Short mmCIF file of C-alpha atoms in Angstrom, two decimals:
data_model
loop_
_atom_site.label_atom_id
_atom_site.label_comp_id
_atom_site.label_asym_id
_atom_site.label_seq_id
_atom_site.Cartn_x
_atom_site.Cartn_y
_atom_site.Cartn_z
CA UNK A 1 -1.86 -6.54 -1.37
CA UNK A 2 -5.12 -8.36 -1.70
CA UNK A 3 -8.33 -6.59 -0.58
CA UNK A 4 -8.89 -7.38 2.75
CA UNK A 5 -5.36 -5.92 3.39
CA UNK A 6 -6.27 -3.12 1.02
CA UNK A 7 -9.28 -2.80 3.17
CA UNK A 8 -7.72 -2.62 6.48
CA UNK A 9 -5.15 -0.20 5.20
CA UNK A 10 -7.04 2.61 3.80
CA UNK A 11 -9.34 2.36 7.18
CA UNK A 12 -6.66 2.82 9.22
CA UNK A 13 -4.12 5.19 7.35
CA UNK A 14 -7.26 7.36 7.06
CA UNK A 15 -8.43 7.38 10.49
CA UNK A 16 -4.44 8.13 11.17
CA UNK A 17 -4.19 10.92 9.20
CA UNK A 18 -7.83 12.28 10.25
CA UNK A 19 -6.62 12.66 13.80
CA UNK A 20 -3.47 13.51 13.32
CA UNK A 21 -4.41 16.78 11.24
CA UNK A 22 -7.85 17.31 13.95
CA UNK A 23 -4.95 17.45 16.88
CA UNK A 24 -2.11 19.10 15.33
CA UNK A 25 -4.74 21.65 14.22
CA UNK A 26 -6.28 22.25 17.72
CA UNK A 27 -2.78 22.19 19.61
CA UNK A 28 -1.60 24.53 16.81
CA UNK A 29 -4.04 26.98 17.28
CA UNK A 30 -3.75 27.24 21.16
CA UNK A 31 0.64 27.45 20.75
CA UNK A 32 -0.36 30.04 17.78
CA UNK A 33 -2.43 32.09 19.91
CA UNK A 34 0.47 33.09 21.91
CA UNK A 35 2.40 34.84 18.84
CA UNK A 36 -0.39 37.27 18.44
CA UNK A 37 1.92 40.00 19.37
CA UNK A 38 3.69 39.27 16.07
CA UNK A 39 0.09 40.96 13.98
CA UNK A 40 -0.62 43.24 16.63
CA UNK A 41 2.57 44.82 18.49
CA UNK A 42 5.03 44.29 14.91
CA UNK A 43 2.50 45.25 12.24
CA UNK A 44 2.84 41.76 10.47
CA UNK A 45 0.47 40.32 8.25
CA UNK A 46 -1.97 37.46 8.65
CA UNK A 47 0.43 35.13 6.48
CA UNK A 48 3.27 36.24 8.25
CA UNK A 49 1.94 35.19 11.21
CA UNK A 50 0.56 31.65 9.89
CA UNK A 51 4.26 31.38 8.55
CA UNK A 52 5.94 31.88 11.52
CA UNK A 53 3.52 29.55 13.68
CA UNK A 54 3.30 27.18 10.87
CA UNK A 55 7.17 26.16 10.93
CA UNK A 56 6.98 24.63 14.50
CA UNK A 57 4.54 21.96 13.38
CA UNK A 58 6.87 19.95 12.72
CA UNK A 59 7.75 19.17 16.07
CA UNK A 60 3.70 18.96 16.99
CA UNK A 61 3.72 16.07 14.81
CA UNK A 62 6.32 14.30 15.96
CA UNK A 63 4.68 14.20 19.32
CA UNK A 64 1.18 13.77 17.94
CA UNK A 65 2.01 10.96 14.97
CA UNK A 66 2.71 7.92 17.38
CA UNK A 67 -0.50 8.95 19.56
CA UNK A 68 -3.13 9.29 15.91
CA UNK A 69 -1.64 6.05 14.94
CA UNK A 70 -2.74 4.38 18.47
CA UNK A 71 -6.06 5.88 17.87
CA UNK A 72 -6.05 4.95 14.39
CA UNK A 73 -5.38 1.26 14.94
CA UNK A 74 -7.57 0.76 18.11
CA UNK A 75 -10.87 2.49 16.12
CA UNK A 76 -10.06 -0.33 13.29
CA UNK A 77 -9.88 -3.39 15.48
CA UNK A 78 -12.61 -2.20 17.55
CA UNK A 79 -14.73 -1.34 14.31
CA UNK A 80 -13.46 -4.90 13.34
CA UNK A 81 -14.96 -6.47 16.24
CA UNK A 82 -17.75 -5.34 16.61
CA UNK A 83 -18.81 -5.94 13.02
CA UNK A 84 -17.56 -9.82 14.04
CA UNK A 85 -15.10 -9.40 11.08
CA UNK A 86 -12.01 -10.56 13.12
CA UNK A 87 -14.28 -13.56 14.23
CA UNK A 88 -14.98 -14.39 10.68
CA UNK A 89 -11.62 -13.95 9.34
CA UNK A 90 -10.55 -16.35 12.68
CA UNK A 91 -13.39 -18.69 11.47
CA UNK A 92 -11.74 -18.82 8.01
CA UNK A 93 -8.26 -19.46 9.09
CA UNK A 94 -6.86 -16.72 8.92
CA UNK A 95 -3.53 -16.62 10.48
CA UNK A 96 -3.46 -13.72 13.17
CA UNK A 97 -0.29 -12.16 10.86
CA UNK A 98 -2.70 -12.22 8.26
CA UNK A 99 -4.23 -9.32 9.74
CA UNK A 100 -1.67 -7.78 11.32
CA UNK A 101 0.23 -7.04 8.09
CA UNK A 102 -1.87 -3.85 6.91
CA UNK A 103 -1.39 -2.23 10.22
CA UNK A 104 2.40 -3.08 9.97
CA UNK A 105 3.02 -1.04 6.28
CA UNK A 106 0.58 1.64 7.59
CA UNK A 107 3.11 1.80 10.83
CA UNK A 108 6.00 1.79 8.52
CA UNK A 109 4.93 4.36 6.83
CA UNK A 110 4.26 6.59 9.48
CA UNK A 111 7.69 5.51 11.44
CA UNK A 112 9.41 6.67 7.81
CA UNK A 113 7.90 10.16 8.09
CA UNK A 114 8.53 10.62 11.74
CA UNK A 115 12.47 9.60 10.96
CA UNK A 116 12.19 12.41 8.18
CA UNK A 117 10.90 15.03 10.13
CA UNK A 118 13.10 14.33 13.32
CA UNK A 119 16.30 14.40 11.18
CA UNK A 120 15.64 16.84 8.75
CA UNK A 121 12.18 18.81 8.66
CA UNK A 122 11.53 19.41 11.86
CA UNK A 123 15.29 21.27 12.47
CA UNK A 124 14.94 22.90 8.95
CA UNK A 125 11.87 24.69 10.34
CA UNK A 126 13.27 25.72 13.36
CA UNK A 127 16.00 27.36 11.88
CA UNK A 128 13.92 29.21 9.24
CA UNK A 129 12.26 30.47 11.88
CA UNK A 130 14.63 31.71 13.31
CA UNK A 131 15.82 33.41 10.51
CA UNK A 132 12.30 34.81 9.78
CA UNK A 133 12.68 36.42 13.11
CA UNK A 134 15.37 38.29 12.61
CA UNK A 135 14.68 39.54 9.41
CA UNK A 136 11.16 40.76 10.66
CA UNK A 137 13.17 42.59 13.52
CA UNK A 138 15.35 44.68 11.33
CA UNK A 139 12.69 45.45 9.14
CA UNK A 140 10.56 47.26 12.21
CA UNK A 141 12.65 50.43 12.40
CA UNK A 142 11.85 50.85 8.24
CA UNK A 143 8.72 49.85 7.79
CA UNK A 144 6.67 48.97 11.00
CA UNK A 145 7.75 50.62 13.84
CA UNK A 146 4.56 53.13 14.59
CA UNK A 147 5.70 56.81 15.74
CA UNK A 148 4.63 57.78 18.92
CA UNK A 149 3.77 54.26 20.53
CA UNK A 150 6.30 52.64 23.13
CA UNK A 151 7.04 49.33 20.87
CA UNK A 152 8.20 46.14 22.62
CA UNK A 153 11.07 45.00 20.28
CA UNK A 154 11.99 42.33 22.41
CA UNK A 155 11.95 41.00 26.12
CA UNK A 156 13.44 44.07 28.05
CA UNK A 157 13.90 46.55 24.80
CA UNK A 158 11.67 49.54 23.97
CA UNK A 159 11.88 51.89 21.44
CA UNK A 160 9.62 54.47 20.77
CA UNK A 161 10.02 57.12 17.62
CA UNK A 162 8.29 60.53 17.62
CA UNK A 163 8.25 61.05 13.84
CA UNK A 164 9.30 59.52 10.87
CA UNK A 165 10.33 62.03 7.71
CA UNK A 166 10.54 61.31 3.96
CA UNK A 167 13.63 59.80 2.94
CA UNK A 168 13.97 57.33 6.15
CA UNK A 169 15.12 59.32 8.82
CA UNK A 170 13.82 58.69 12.09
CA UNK A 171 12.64 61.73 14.59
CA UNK A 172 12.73 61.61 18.42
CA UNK A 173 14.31 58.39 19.25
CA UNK A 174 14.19 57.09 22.48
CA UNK A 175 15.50 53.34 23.43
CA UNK A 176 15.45 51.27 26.50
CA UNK A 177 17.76 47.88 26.93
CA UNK A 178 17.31 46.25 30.29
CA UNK A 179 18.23 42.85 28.40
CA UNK A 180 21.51 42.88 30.56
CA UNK A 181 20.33 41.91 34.19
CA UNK A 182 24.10 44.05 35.07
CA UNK A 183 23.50 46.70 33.49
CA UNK A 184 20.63 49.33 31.92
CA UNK A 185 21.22 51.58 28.86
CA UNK A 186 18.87 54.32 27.97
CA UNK A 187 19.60 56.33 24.56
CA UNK A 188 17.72 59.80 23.31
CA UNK A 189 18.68 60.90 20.33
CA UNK A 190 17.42 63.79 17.87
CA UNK A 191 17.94 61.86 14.82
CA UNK A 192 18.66 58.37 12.99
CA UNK A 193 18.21 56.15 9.95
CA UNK A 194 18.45 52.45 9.36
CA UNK A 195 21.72 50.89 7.48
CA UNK A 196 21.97 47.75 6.39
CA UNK A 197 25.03 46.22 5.11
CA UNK A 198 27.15 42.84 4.74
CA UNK A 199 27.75 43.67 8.80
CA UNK A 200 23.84 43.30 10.10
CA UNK A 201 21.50 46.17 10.30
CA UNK A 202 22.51 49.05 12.50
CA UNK A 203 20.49 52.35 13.94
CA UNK A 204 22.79 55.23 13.08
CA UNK A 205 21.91 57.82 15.64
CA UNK A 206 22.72 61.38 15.48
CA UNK A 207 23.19 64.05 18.36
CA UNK A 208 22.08 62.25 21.48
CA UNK A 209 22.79 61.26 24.63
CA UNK A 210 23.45 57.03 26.44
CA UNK A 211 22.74 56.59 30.10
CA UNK A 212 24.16 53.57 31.74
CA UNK A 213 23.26 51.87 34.79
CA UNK A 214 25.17 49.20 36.32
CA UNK A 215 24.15 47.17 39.04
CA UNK A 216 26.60 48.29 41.77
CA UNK A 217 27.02 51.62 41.37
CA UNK A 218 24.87 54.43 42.91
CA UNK A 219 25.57 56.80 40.26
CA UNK A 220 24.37 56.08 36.05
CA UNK A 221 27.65 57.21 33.62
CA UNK A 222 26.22 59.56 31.06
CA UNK A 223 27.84 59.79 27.45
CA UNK A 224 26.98 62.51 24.78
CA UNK A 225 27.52 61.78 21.34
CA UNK A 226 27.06 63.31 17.87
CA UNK A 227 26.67 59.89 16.16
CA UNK A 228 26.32 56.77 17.81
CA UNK A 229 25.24 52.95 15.77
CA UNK A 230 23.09 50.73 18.05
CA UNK A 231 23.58 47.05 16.75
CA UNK A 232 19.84 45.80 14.96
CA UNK A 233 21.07 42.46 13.97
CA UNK A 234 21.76 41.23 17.42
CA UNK A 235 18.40 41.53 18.26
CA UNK A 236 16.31 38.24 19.25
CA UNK A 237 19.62 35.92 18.84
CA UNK A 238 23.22 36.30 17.43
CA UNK A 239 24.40 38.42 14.08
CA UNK A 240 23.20 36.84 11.30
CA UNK A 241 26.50 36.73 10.25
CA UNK A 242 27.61 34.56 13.06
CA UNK A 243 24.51 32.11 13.61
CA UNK A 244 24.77 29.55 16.81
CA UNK A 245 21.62 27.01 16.33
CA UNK A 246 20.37 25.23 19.18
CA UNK A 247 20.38 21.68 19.88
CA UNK A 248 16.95 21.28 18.72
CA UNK A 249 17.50 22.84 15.42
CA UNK A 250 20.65 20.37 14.76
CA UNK A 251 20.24 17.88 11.76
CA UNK A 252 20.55 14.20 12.84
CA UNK A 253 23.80 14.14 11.24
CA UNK A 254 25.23 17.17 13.24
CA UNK A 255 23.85 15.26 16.31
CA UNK A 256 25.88 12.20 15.19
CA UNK A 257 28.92 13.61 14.16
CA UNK A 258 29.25 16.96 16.01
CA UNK A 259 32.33 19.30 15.56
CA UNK A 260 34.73 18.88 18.62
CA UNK A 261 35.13 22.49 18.34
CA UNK A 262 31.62 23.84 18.46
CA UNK A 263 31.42 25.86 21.67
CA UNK A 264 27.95 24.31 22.43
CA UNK A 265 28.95 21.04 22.05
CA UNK A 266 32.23 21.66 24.60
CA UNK A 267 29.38 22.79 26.65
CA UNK A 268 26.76 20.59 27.01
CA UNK A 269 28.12 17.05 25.41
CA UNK A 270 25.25 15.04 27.46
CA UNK A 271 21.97 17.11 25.88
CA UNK A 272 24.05 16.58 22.40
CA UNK A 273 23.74 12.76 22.89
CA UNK A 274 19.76 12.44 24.72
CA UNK A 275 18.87 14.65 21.50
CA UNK A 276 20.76 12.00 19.56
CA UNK A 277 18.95 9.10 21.04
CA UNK A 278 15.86 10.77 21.07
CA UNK A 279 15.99 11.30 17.39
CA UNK A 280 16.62 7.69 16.86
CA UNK A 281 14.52 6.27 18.87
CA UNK A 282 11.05 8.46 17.93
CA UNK A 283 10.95 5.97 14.86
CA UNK A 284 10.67 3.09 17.09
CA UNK A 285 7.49 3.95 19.49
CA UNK A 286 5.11 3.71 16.57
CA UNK A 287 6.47 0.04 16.00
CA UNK A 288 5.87 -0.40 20.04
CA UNK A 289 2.72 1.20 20.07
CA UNK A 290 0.88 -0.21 17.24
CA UNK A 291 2.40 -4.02 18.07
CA UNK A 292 1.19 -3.28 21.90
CA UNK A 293 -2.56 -2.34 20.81
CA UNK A 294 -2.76 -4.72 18.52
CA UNK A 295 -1.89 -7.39 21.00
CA UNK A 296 -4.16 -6.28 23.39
CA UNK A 297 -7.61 -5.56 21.04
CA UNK A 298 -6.21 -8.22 17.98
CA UNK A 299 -6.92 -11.16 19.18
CA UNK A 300 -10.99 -12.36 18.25
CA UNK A 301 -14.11 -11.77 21.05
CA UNK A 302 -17.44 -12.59 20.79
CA UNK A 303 -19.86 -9.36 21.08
CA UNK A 304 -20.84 -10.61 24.08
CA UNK A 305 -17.39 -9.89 25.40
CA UNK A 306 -16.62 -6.81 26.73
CA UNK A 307 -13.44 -4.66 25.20
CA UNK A 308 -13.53 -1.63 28.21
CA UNK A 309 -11.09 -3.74 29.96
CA UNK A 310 -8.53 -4.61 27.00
CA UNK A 311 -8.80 -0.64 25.72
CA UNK A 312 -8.33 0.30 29.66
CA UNK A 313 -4.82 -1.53 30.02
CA UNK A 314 -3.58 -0.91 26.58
CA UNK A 315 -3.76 3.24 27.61
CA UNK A 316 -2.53 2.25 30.48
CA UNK A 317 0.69 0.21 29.00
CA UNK A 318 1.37 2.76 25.85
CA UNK A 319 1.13 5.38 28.77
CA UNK A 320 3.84 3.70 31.37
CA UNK A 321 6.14 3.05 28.20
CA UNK A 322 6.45 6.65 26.77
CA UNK A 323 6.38 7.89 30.05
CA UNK A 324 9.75 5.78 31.23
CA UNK A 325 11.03 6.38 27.46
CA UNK A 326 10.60 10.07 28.63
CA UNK A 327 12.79 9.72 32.17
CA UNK A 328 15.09 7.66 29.68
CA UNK A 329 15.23 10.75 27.33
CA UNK A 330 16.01 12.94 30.39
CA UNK A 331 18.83 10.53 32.05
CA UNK A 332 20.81 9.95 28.80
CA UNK A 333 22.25 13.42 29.39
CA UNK A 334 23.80 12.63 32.20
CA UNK A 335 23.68 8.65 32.29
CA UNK A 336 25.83 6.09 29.83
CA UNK A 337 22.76 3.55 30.73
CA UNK A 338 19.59 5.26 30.12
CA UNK A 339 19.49 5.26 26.20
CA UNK A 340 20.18 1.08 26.08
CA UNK A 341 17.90 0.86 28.43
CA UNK A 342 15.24 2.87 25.95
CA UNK A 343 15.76 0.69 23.58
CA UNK A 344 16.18 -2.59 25.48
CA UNK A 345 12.92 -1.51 26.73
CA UNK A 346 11.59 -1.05 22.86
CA UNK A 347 12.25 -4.38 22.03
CA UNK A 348 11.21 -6.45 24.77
CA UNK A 349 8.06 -4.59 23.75
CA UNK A 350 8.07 -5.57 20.26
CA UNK A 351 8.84 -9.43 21.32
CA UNK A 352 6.24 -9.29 23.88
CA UNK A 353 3.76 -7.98 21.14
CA UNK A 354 4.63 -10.82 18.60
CA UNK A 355 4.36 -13.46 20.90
CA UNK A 356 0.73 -12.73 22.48
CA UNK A 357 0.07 -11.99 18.46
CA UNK A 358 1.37 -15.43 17.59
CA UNK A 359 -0.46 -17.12 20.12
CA UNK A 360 -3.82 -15.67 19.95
CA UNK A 361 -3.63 -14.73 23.93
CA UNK A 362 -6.12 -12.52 24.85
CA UNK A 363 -4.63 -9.74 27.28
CA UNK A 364 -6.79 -9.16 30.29
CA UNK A 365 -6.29 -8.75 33.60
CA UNK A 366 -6.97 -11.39 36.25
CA UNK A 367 -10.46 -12.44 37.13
CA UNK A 368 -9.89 -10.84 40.71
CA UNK A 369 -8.57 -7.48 39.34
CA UNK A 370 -11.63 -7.18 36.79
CA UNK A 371 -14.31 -8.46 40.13
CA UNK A 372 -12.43 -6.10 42.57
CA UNK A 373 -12.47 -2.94 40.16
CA UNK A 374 -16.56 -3.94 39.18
CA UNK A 375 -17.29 -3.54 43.15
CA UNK A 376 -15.60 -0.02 43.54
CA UNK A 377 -17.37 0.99 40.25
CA UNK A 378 -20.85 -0.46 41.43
CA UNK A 379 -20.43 1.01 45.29
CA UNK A 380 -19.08 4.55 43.58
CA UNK A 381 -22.50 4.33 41.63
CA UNK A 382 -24.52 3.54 44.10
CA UNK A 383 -23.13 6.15 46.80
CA UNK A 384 -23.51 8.95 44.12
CA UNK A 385 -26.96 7.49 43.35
CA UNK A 386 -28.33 7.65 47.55
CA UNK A 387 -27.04 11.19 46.95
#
């Protein structure tokens, strides 16, 4: 790599990785703002917390990556130009692929950690989570739960404990499970204590009383019972002995191979194969992107030539292309031509780029576009001016 390559490289893989960290960070904090109730309503700690928001950023990036990389590549060729860099490196001959090259490996390398995190990282943390979850939720009858407050457990479960007594046992239990829209269950019980076995984690309840009400019947059924177990594990997903994962926290390779048994898959075949597609394809918009900006701001001005234009359609393009690769994401679950399409669309994108890049064409739009759009702008001013 000689040093103007060198040069161009660490300006852009640095302004890439400044924005990508400033916007994961902000959009973090706003999605991590929500889990609050984690700290507050489960007693967790402040690393707890971070942990549990902290695995979903995975998925942030792979949203935010291709967009920091845009950013990243139009700051450099703007910086470029207006230092009349490109000029001179024109002036000297420099092929236009000359200086395209550093913003290719710097795009390689970011397409390479998108792949990574779509097939592997990304899932990975999704499942932890999920596991975090449910270990935090059976540990809030032994060690978090606070007596005498009506605690949340879950959408549509409340328990509540009057006391808690050395030893573990529990004093005063009341619960509430109106996660069945058919039916409600309501349990009081004098007593209970938390086991945890190879089974899950189970509430063993002692001398109490269940109310049920299903929908349907005027009348609740009541059942008294000296010892009752009231299933912990299930809580906030499946047993953990029986785990179903979600399509999103699939590996790639369970996506391209799935088991023909897996009850899911029976189920929804068509969100198994957008997922797919999506997965493969998220490597191939920071290829689009960074050839379509480059072919729009690449190409050598003057400083007397203005950029607002070129910038303007370029947002415009990247914009209309992930947006349609978006409706294309959509369709392939229930269309056999969307995903081609996708990447059909990809590559026409990639040979557009290289040819305006081979042949120096400076993308604008037409005189009467850029004369019509100058009026509206000057009558806008003017009307906001008389006011």
């Amino acid at each position: 790599m000689g040093s103007i390559d060198s040069y161009i490289f660490r300006q852009t893989f640095a302004a890439f990785l400044l924005v990508l960290v400033t916007l994961t960070g902000v959009i973090w904090l706003t999605q991590a703002l929500r889990g609050i109730d984690v700290m507050t309503s489960q007693g967790q700690t402040v690393l707890v917390f971070i942990g549990l928001t902290g695995l979903a950023i995975p998925y942030l990036v792979l949203v935010i990556a291709p967009i920091a990389l845009v950013i990243a590549v139009a700051y450099v060729l703007n910086k470029l130009s207006t230092d009349s860099e490109i000029i001179v490196m024109n002036a000297a001959g420099m092929q236009p692929w000359r200086l395209f090259r550093p913003f290719l490996l710097v795009t390689v390398i970011v397409s390479a950690m998108i792949f990574a995190t779509s097939a592997y990282i990304a899932p990975d943390g999704l499942r932890r989570l999920k596991a975090w979850q449910r270990e935090i939720t059976a540990d809030v009858l032994s060690n978090v739960l606070q007596t005498g407050k009506f605690v949340e457990i879950e959408r549509n479960l409340t328990l509540r404990v009057r006391e808690r007594q050395p030893g573990g046992l529990l004093v005063g239990i009341f619960i509430d499970d109106r996660r069945n829209p058919k039916e409600r269950v309501t349990i009081i019980a004098e007593r209970g204590t938390v086991l945890k076995n190879e089974r899950g984690s189970f509430l063993i309840l002692d001398d109490g009383n269940l109310q049920r009400f299903e929908a349907g019947r005027r009348d609740p059924a009541f059942v008294a019972f000296d010892r009752n177990a009231f299933d912990m594990s299930k809580i906030g997903g499946n047993t953990s002995t029986n785990v179903t994962y979600s399509i999103r926290e699939r590996y790639l390779w369970d996506l391209l191979d799935p088991d023909p048994d897996d009850p899911m898959f029976k189920q929804f075949p068509g969100q198994f194969r957008a997922e797919m597609h999506e997965r493969l394809t998220s490597p191939l918009y920071p290829f689009a992107f960074m050839a379509l900006t480059f072919a729009f701001l690449g190409a050598p001005r003057t400083t007397r030539q203005s950029r607002a234009m070129s910038i303007s359609s370029a947002i415009v393009s990247l914009s209309t292309l992930r947006l349609i690769g978006f409706a294309c994401t959509v369709l392939a679950a229930t269309s056999i031509f969307a995903a081609p399409f996708q990447y059909a669309l990809l590559f026409a994108t990639l040979a557009f780029s290289a040819w305006v890049i081979a042949r120096v064409i400076v993308l604008e739009p037409p005189p009467v576009v850029i004369d019509t759009l100058s009026s509206m702008v000057a009558r806008v001013t003017r009307r906001f001016a008389a006011s």
